[in-house]
Amino acid sequence: MELMYKGKTKDVYKLENELYLLKFKDDVTGENGVFDPGANTVGLTIDGAGLAGLKLTSFFYSKLNELNVPTHYVEANFEEATLTVKPATVFGKGLEVICRFKAVGSFLRRYGAYAQEGQDLNAFVEVTIKDDERLDPPISEDALAMLNILTHEEYAVLKERTIEISKFVASELEKKGLTLYDIKLEFGRDSKTGEILLIDEISGGNMRAYKGDTYIEPLELERIMLAE
């Protein structure tokens, strides 16, 4: 295997069969030792977080593949904490697409003069640029198109799929008595066909889930969701 990239929560390797391998780590995003799925720095290490994230990612991706939602998912290896995926190129240097169902996190920090904490949001979608130096700034559809990061047509697909996938995840959590507040997704273009694919992970590390007013930590979320 050839190491291609060392990320905050995963390392990426290139395989000889043109597929890629994501190695999940126990590092999670946050600040000052507090977990925050919207943060752009590693805030702490939680034993077992990598495997828990992989198991939940495999759970969601398997179901999405059955629903014919285009993803990069091929298979997971829980013993090695790895995910095998199809190759995809990111938009620009990488985008994060957030779908919000409740006003919390950075949304509330930006718009707190107009929004109440926890108020309902109608699957509000926003895009941020992956740029640690500039703290992952939000970017509009027009700016994305003008900077040749993606086209208006691609943005429409991105938004539609973000809402579709996020509502699916919310419905799965609801079966366990949980409420999805927000979720962060990533997309890329299939390296062979150019089709827009869901990439990266879907786990407790990139969403906020609550049971009533109680926030559910990533490891606890995996336990609840995968319990028989």
CSV table of N, CA, C and O in Angstrom, one decimal, residues 133-215:
chain,number,residue,atom,x,y,z
A,133,GLU,N,-6.4,26.9,7.6
A,133,GLU,CA,-5.8,28.2,7.9
A,133,GLU,C,-6.9,29.3,8.0
A,133,GLU,O,-6.8,30.2,8.8
A,134,ARG,N,-8.0,29.1,7.2
A,134,ARG,CA,-9.1,30.1,7.2
A,134,ARG,C,-10.3,29.6,7.9
A,134,ARG,O,-11.4,30.2,7.7
A,135,LEU,N,-10.2,28.6,8.7
A,135,LEU,CA,-11.2,28.1,9.6
A,135,LEU,C,-12.4,27.6,8.8
A,135,LEU,O,-13.6,27.9,9.2
A,136,ASP,N,-12.2,27.0,7.7
A,136,ASP,CA,-13.3,26.4,6.9
A,136,ASP,C,-14.4,27.3,6.6
A,136,ASP,O,-15.6,27.1,7.1
A,137,PRO,N,-14.2,28.4,5.9
A,137,PRO,CA,-15.2,29.4,5.7
A,137,PRO,C,-16.4,28.9,4.8
A,137,PRO,O,-16.2,28.1,3.9
A,138,PRO,N,-17.6,29.4,5.2
A,138,PRO,CA,-18.8,29.1,4.3
A,138,PRO,C,-18.6,29.7,2.9
A,138,PRO,O,-18.0,30.8,2.8
A,139,ILE,N,-19.3,29.1,1.9
A,139,ILE,CA,-19.2,29.6,0.6
A,139,ILE,C,-20.5,29.4,-0.1
A,139,ILE,O,-21.2,28.4,0.1
A,140,SER,N,-20.9,30.4,-0.9
A,140,SER,CA,-22.2,30.4,-1.6
A,140,SER,C,-22.2,29.6,-2.9
A,140,SER,O,-21.1,29.3,-3.4
A,141,GLU,N,-23.3,29.2,-3.4
A,141,GLU,CA,-23.4,28.6,-4.7
A,141,GLU,C,-22.7,29.4,-5.8
A,141,GLU,O,-22.0,28.9,-6.6
A,142,ASP,N,-23.0,30.7,-5.9
A,142,ASP,CA,-22.5,31.5,-6.9
A,142,ASP,C,-21.0,31.6,-6.8
A,142,ASP,O,-20.3,31.6,-7.8
A,143,ALA,N,-20.4,31.7,-5.6
A,143,ALA,CA,-19.0,31.8,-5.4
A,143,ALA,C,-18.3,30.4,-5.9
A,143,ALA,O,-17.3,30.4,-6.5
A,144,LEU,N,-19.0,29.3,-5.5
A,144,LEU,CA,-18.4,28.0,-6.0
A,144,LEU,C,-18.3,27.9,-7.5
A,144,LEU,O,-17.4,27.4,-8.0
A,145,ALA,N,-19.4,28.4,-8.2
A,145,ALA,CA,-19.4,28.4,-9.6
A,145,ALA,C,-18.4,29.4,-10.2
A,145,ALA,O,-17.6,29.0,-11.1
A,146,MET,N,-18.3,30.6,-9.7
A,146,MET,CA,-17.4,31.6,-10.2
A,146,MET,C,-15.9,31.2,-10.0
A,146,MET,O,-15.1,31.5,-10.8
A,147,LEU,N,-15.6,30.5,-8.9
A,147,LEU,CA,-14.3,30.0,-8.7
A,147,LEU,C,-14.0,28.7,-9.3
A,147,LEU,O,-12.9,28.1,-9.1
A,148,ASN,N,-14.9,28.2,-10.1
A,148,ASN,CA,-14.7,26.9,-10.9
A,148,ASN,C,-14.5,25.7,-10.0
A,148,ASN,O,-13.7,24.8,-10.3
A,149,ILE,N,-15.1,25.8,-8.8
A,149,ILE,CA,-15.0,24.6,-7.9
A,149,ILE,C,-16.0,23.6,-8.3
A,149,ILE,O,-15.8,22.4,-8.3
A,150,LEU,N,-17.2,24.0,-8.6
A,150,LEU,CA,-18.3,23.2,-9.2
A,150,LEU,C,-19.2,24.0,-9.9
A,150,LEU,O,-19.2,25.2,-9.8
A,151,THR,N,-20.1,23.4,-10.7
A,151,THR,CA,-21.1,24.1,-11.5
A,151,THR,C,-22.4,24.3,-10.8
A,151,THR,O,-22.6,23.6,-9.8
A,152,HIS,N,-23.2,25.1,-11.3
A,152,HIS,CA,-24.6,25.3,-10.7
A,152,HIS,C,-25.3,24.0,-10.7
A,152,HIS,O,-26.1,23.6,-9.8
A,153,GLU,N,-25.2,23.2,-11.8
A,153,GLU,CA,-25.8,21.9,-12.0
A,153,GLU,C,-25.3,20.9,-10.9
A,153,GLU,O,-26.1,20.2,-10.3
A,154,GLU,N,-24.0,20.9,-10.7
A,154,GLU,CA,-23.4,20.0,-9.7
A,154,GLU,C,-23.9,20.4,-8.3
A,154,GLU,O,-24.1,19.6,-7.4
A,155,TYR,N,-24.0,21.7,-8.1
A,155,TYR,CA,-24.5,22.2,-6.8
A,155,TYR,C,-25.9,21.7,-6.5
A,155,TYR,O,-26.2,21.3,-5.4
A,156,ALA,N,-26.7,21.7,-7.5
A,156,ALA,CA,-28.1,21.3,-7.4
A,156,ALA,C,-28.1,19.8,-7.0
A,156,ALA,O,-28.9,19.4,-6.1
A,157,VAL,N,-27.3,19.0,-7.6
A,157,VAL,CA,-27.2,17.6,-7.2
A,157,VAL,C,-26.7,17.4,-5.8
A,157,VAL,O,-27.2,16.6,-5.0
A,158,LEU,N,-25.6,18.2,-5.5
A,158,LEU,CA,-25.0,18.1,-4.1
A,158,LEU,C,-26.1,18.4,-3.1
A,158,LEU,O,-26.2,17.7,-2.1
A,159,LYS,N,-26.9,19.5,-3.3
A,159,LYS,CA,-27.9,19.9,-2.3
A,159,LYS,C,-29.0,18.8,-2.2
A,159,LYS,O,-29.4,18.4,-1.1
A,160,GLU,N,-29.5,18.3,-3.3
A,160,GLU,CA,-30.5,17.3,-3.3
A,160,GLU,C,-30.1,16.1,-2.6
A,160,GLU,O,-30.8,15.5,-1.8
A,161,ARG,N,-28.9,15.6,-2.9
A,161,ARG,CA,-28.4,14.4,-2.3
A,161,ARG,C,-28.1,14.6,-0.8
A,161,ARG,O,-28.3,13.7,0.0
A,162,THR,N,-27.6,15.8,-0.4
A,162,THR,CA,-27.4,16.1,1.0
A,162,THR,C,-28.6,15.9,1.8
A,162,THR,O,-28.7,15.3,2.9
A,163,ILE,N,-29.7,16.5,1.3
A,163,ILE,CA,-31.0,16.5,2.0
A,163,ILE,C,-31.5,15.1,2.0
A,163,ILE,O,-32.0,14.6,3.1
A,164,GLU,N,-31.4,14.4,0.9
A,164,GLU,CA,-31.9,13.0,0.8
A,164,GLU,C,-31.2,12.1,1.8
A,164,GLU,O,-31.8,11.3,2.6
A,165,ILE,N,-29.8,12.2,1.8
A,165,ILE,CA,-29.0,11.3,2.7
A,165,ILE,C,-29.2,11.7,4.2
A,165,ILE,O,-29.4,10.9,5.1
A,166,SER,N,-29.3,13.0,4.5
A,166,SER,CA,-29.4,13.5,5.8
A,166,SER,C,-30.8,13.1,6.4
A,166,SER,O,-30.9,12.7,7.6
A,167,LYS,N,-31.8,13.2,5.6
A,167,LYS,CA,-33.2,12.7,6.1
A,167,LYS,C,-33.2,11.2,6.3
A,167,LYS,O,-33.9,10.7,7.2
A,168,PHE,N,-32.5,10.5,5.5
A,168,PHE,CA,-32.4,9.0,5.7
A,168,PHE,C,-31.7,8.7,7.0
A,168,PHE,O,-32.2,7.9,7.8
A,169,VAL,N,-30.6,9.4,7.3
A,169,VAL,CA,-29.9,9.2,8.5
A,169,VAL,C,-30.8,9.6,9.7
A,169,VAL,O,-30.8,8.8,10.7
A,170,ALA,N,-31.4,10.7,9.6
A,170,ALA,CA,-32.4,11.1,10.6
A,170,ALA,C,-33.4,10.1,10.9
A,170,ALA,O,-33.8,9.8,12.1
A,171,SER,N,-34.0,9.5,9.8
A,171,SER,CA,-35.0,8.5,10.0
A,171,SER,C,-34.5,7.2,10.7
A,171,SER,O,-35.2,6.6,11.5
A,172,GLU,N,-33.2,6.9,10.4
A,172,GLU,CA,-32.6,5.7,11.1
A,172,GLU,C,-32.4,6.0,12.5
A,172,GLU,O,-32.6,5.1,13.4
A,173,LEU,N,-32.0,7.2,12.9
A,173,LEU,CA,-31.8,7.6,14.3
A,173,LEU,C,-33.1,7.6,15.0
A,173,LEU,O,-33.2,7.2,16.2
A,174,GLU,N,-34.1,8.1,14.3
A,174,GLU,CA,-35.5,8.2,14.9
A,174,GLU,C,-36.0,6.8,15.4
A,174,GLU,O,-36.7,6.7,16.4
A,175,LYS,N,-35.6,5.8,14.6
A,175,LYS,CA,-36.1,4.4,15.0
A,175,LYS,C,-35.5,4.0,16.4
A,175,LYS,O,-36.1,3.1,17.0
A,176,LYS,N,-34.4,4.6,16.8
A,176,LYS,CA,-33.8,4.4,18.1
A,176,LYS,C,-34.2,5.4,19.1
A,176,LYS,O,-33.5,5.5,20.2
A,177,GLY,N,-35.1,6.3,18.8
A,177,GLY,CA,-35.5,7.3,19.7
A,177,GLY,C,-34.6,8.5,19.8
A,177,GLY,O,-34.6,9.2,20.8
A,178,LEU,N,-33.8,8.7,18.7
A,178,LEU,CA,-32.8,9.8,18.7
A,178,LEU,C,-33.2,10.8,17.7
A,178,LEU,O,-33.9,10.6,16.7
A,179,THR,N,-32.7,12.1,17.9
A,179,THR,CA,-33.0,13.2,17.0
A,179,THR,C,-31.7,13.7,16.4
A,179,THR,O,-30.7,13.9,17.2
A,180,LEU,N,-31.6,13.8,15.1
A,180,LEU,CA,-30.4,14.3,14.4
A,180,LEU,C,-30.5,15.9,14.4
A,180,LEU,O,-31.5,16.4,13.8
A,181,TYR,N,-29.5,16.5,15.0
A,181,TYR,CA,-29.5,18.0,15.0
A,181,TYR,C,-28.8,18.5,13.7
A,181,TYR,O,-29.3,19.5,13.1
A,182,ASP,N,-27.6,18.0,13.4
A,182,ASP,CA,-27.0,18.3,12.2
A,182,ASP,C,-26.0,17.2,11.8
A,182,ASP,O,-25.7,16.4,12.6
A,183,ILE,N,-25.6,17.3,10.5
A,183,ILE,CA,-24.6,16.3,10.0
A,183,ILE,C,-23.8,16.9,8.9
A,183,ILE,O,-24.2,17.8,8.2
A,184,LYS,N,-22.5,16.5,8.9
A,184,LYS,CA,-21.5,17.0,7.9
A,184,LYS,C,-21.2,15.8,6.9
A,184,LYS,O,-20.8,14.8,7.3
A,185,LEU,N,-21.4,16.1,5.6
A,185,LEU,CA,-21.1,15.1,4.6
A,185,LEU,C,-20.0,15.6,3.7
A,185,LEU,O,-19.8,16.8,3.6
A,186,GLU,N,-19.5,14.7,2.9
A,186,GLU,CA,-18.5,15.1,1.9
A,186,GLU,C,-18.8,14.3,0.6
A,186,GLU,O,-19.3,13.2,0.6
A,187,PHE,N,-18.5,15.0,-0.5
A,187,PHE,CA,-18.8,14.4,-1.8
A,187,PHE,C,-17.6,14.6,-2.7
A,187,PHE,O,-16.7,15.4,-2.5
A,188,GLY,N,-17.6,13.8,-3.8
A,188,GLY,CA,-16.5,13.9,-4.8
A,188,GLY,C,-17.0,13.3,-6.1
A,188,GLY,O,-18.1,12.8,-6.2
A,189,ARG,N,-16.2,13.5,-7.1
A,189,ARG,CA,-16.6,13.0,-8.5
A,189,ARG,C,-15.9,11.6,-8.7
A,189,ARG,O,-14.7,11.5,-8.4
A,190,ASP,N,-16.6,10.6,-9.1
A,190,ASP,CA,-16.1,9.3,-9.4
A,190,ASP,C,-14.9,9.5,-10.4
A,190,ASP,O,-15.1,10.2,-11.5
A,191,SER,N,-13.8,9.0,-10.1
A,191,SER,CA,-12.6,9.2,-10.9
A,191,SER,C,-12.7,8.7,-12.4
A,191,SER,O,-12.0,9.2,-13.3
A,192,LYS,N,-13.6,7.7,-12.6
A,192,LYS,CA,-13.8,7.1,-13.9
A,192,LYS,C,-15.0,7.7,-14.6
A,192,LYS,O,-14.9,8.0,-15.8
A,193,THR,N,-16.1,7.9,-13.9
A,193,THR,CA,-17.3,8.3,-14.6
A,193,THR,C,-17.7,9.8,-14.4
A,193,THR,O,-18.5,10.3,-15.2
A,194,GLY,N,-17.1,10.4,-13.4
A,194,GLY,CA,-17.4,11.8,-13.1
A,194,GLY,C,-18.7,11.9,-12.3
A,194,GLY,O,-19.1,13.1,-11.9
A,195,GLU,N,-19.4,10.8,-12.0
A,195,GLU,CA,-20.6,10.9,-11.2
A,195,GLU,C,-20.3,11.4,-9.8
A,195,GLU,O,-19.3,11.1,-9.2
A,196,ILE,N,-21.2,12.2,-9.2
A,196,ILE,CA,-21.1,12.7,-7.9
A,196,ILE,C,-21.4,11.6,-6.9
A,196,ILE,O,-22.4,11.0,-6.9
A,197,LEU,N,-20.4,11.3,-6.0
A,197,LEU,CA,-20.5,10.3,-5.0
A,197,LEU,C,-20.4,10.8,-3.6
A,197,LEU,O,-19.7,11.8,-3.3
A,198,LEU,N,-21.1,10.2,-2.7
A,198,LEU,CA,-20.9,10.4,-1.3
A,198,LEU,C,-19.6,9.8,-0.9
A,198,LEU,O,-19.4,8.6,-1.2
A,199,ILE,N,-18.7,10.5,-0.2
A,199,ILE,CA,-17.4,10.0,0.2
A,199,ILE,C,-17.2,10.2,1.7
A,199,ILE,O,-18.1,10.7,2.4
A,200,ASP,N,-16.1,9.7,2.2
A,200,ASP,CA,-15.7,9.9,3.6
A,200,ASP,C,-16.6,9.0,4.5
A,200,ASP,O,-17.0,7.9,4.1
A,201,GLU,N,-16.9,9.5,5.7
A,201,GLU,CA,-17.7,8.6,6.6
A,201,GLU,C,-19.0,9.2,7.0
A,201,GLU,O,-19.3,10.4,6.8
A,202,ILE,N,-19.9,8.4,7.6
A,202,ILE,CA,-21.1,8.8,8.2
A,202,ILE,C,-21.1,8.2,9.6
A,202,ILE,O,-21.4,7.0,9.8
A,203,SER,N,-20.7,8.9,10.6
A,203,SER,CA,-20.6,8.4,12.0
A,203,SER,C,-20.9,9.4,13.0
A,203,SER,O,-21.2,10.6,12.7
A,204,GLY,N,-20.7,9.0,14.3
A,204,GLY,CA,-20.9,9.9,15.4
A,204,GLY,C,-19.9,11.1,15.4
A,204,GLY,O,-20.2,12.1,16.0
A,205,GLY,N,-18.8,10.9,14.6
A,205,GLY,CA,-17.8,12.0,14.6
A,205,GLY,C,-18.2,13.1,13.6
A,205,GLY,O,-17.5,14.1,13.6
A,206,ASN,N,-19.2,12.9,12.8
A,206,ASN,CA,-19.6,14.1,11.9
A,206,ASN,C,-21.1,14.4,12.0
A,206,ASN,O,-21.7,14.9,11.1
A,207,MET,N,-21.7,14.1,13.2
A,207,MET,CA,-23.1,14.5,13.4
A,207,MET,C,-23.3,14.8,14.9
A,207,MET,O,-22.5,14.4,15.7
A,208,ARG,N,-24.4,15.5,15.1
A,208,ARG,CA,-24.9,15.7,16.5
A,208,ARG,C,-26.2,15.0,16.6
A,208,ARG,O,-27.1,15.4,15.9
A,209,ALA,N,-26.3,14.1,17.5
A,209,ALA,CA,-27.5,13.3,17.8
A,209,ALA,C,-27.9,13.5,19.3
A,209,ALA,O,-27.0,13.5,20.2
A,210,TYR,N,-29.1,13.6,19.5
A,210,TYR,CA,-29.6,13.8,20.9
A,210,TYR,C,-30.7,12.8,21.2
A,210,TYR,O,-31.5,12.4,20.3
A,211,LYS,N,-30.8,12.5,22.5
A,211,LYS,CA,-32.0,11.8,23.0
A,211,LYS,C,-32.6,12.7,24.0
A,211,LYS,O,-32.1,12.9,25.1
A,212,GLY,N,-33.8,13.3,23.6
A,212,GLY,CA,-34.4,14.3,24.4
A,212,GLY,C,-33.4,15.5,24.3
A,212,GLY,O,-33.1,16.0,23.3
A,213,ASP,N,-33.0,16.0,25.5
A,213,ASP,CA,-32.1,17.1,25.6
A,213,ASP,C,-30.6,16.7,25.8
A,213,ASP,O,-29.8,17.5,26.1
A,214,THR,N,-30.4,15.4,25.8
A,214,THR,CA,-29.1,14.8,26.1
A,214,THR,C,-28.3,14.5,24.8
A,214,THR,O,-28.8,13.8,24.0
A,215,TYR,N,-27.1,15.1,24.7
A,215,TYR,CA,-26.3,14.8,23.6
A,215,TYR,C,-25.7,13.4,23.7
A,215,TYR,O,-25.3,13.0,24.8
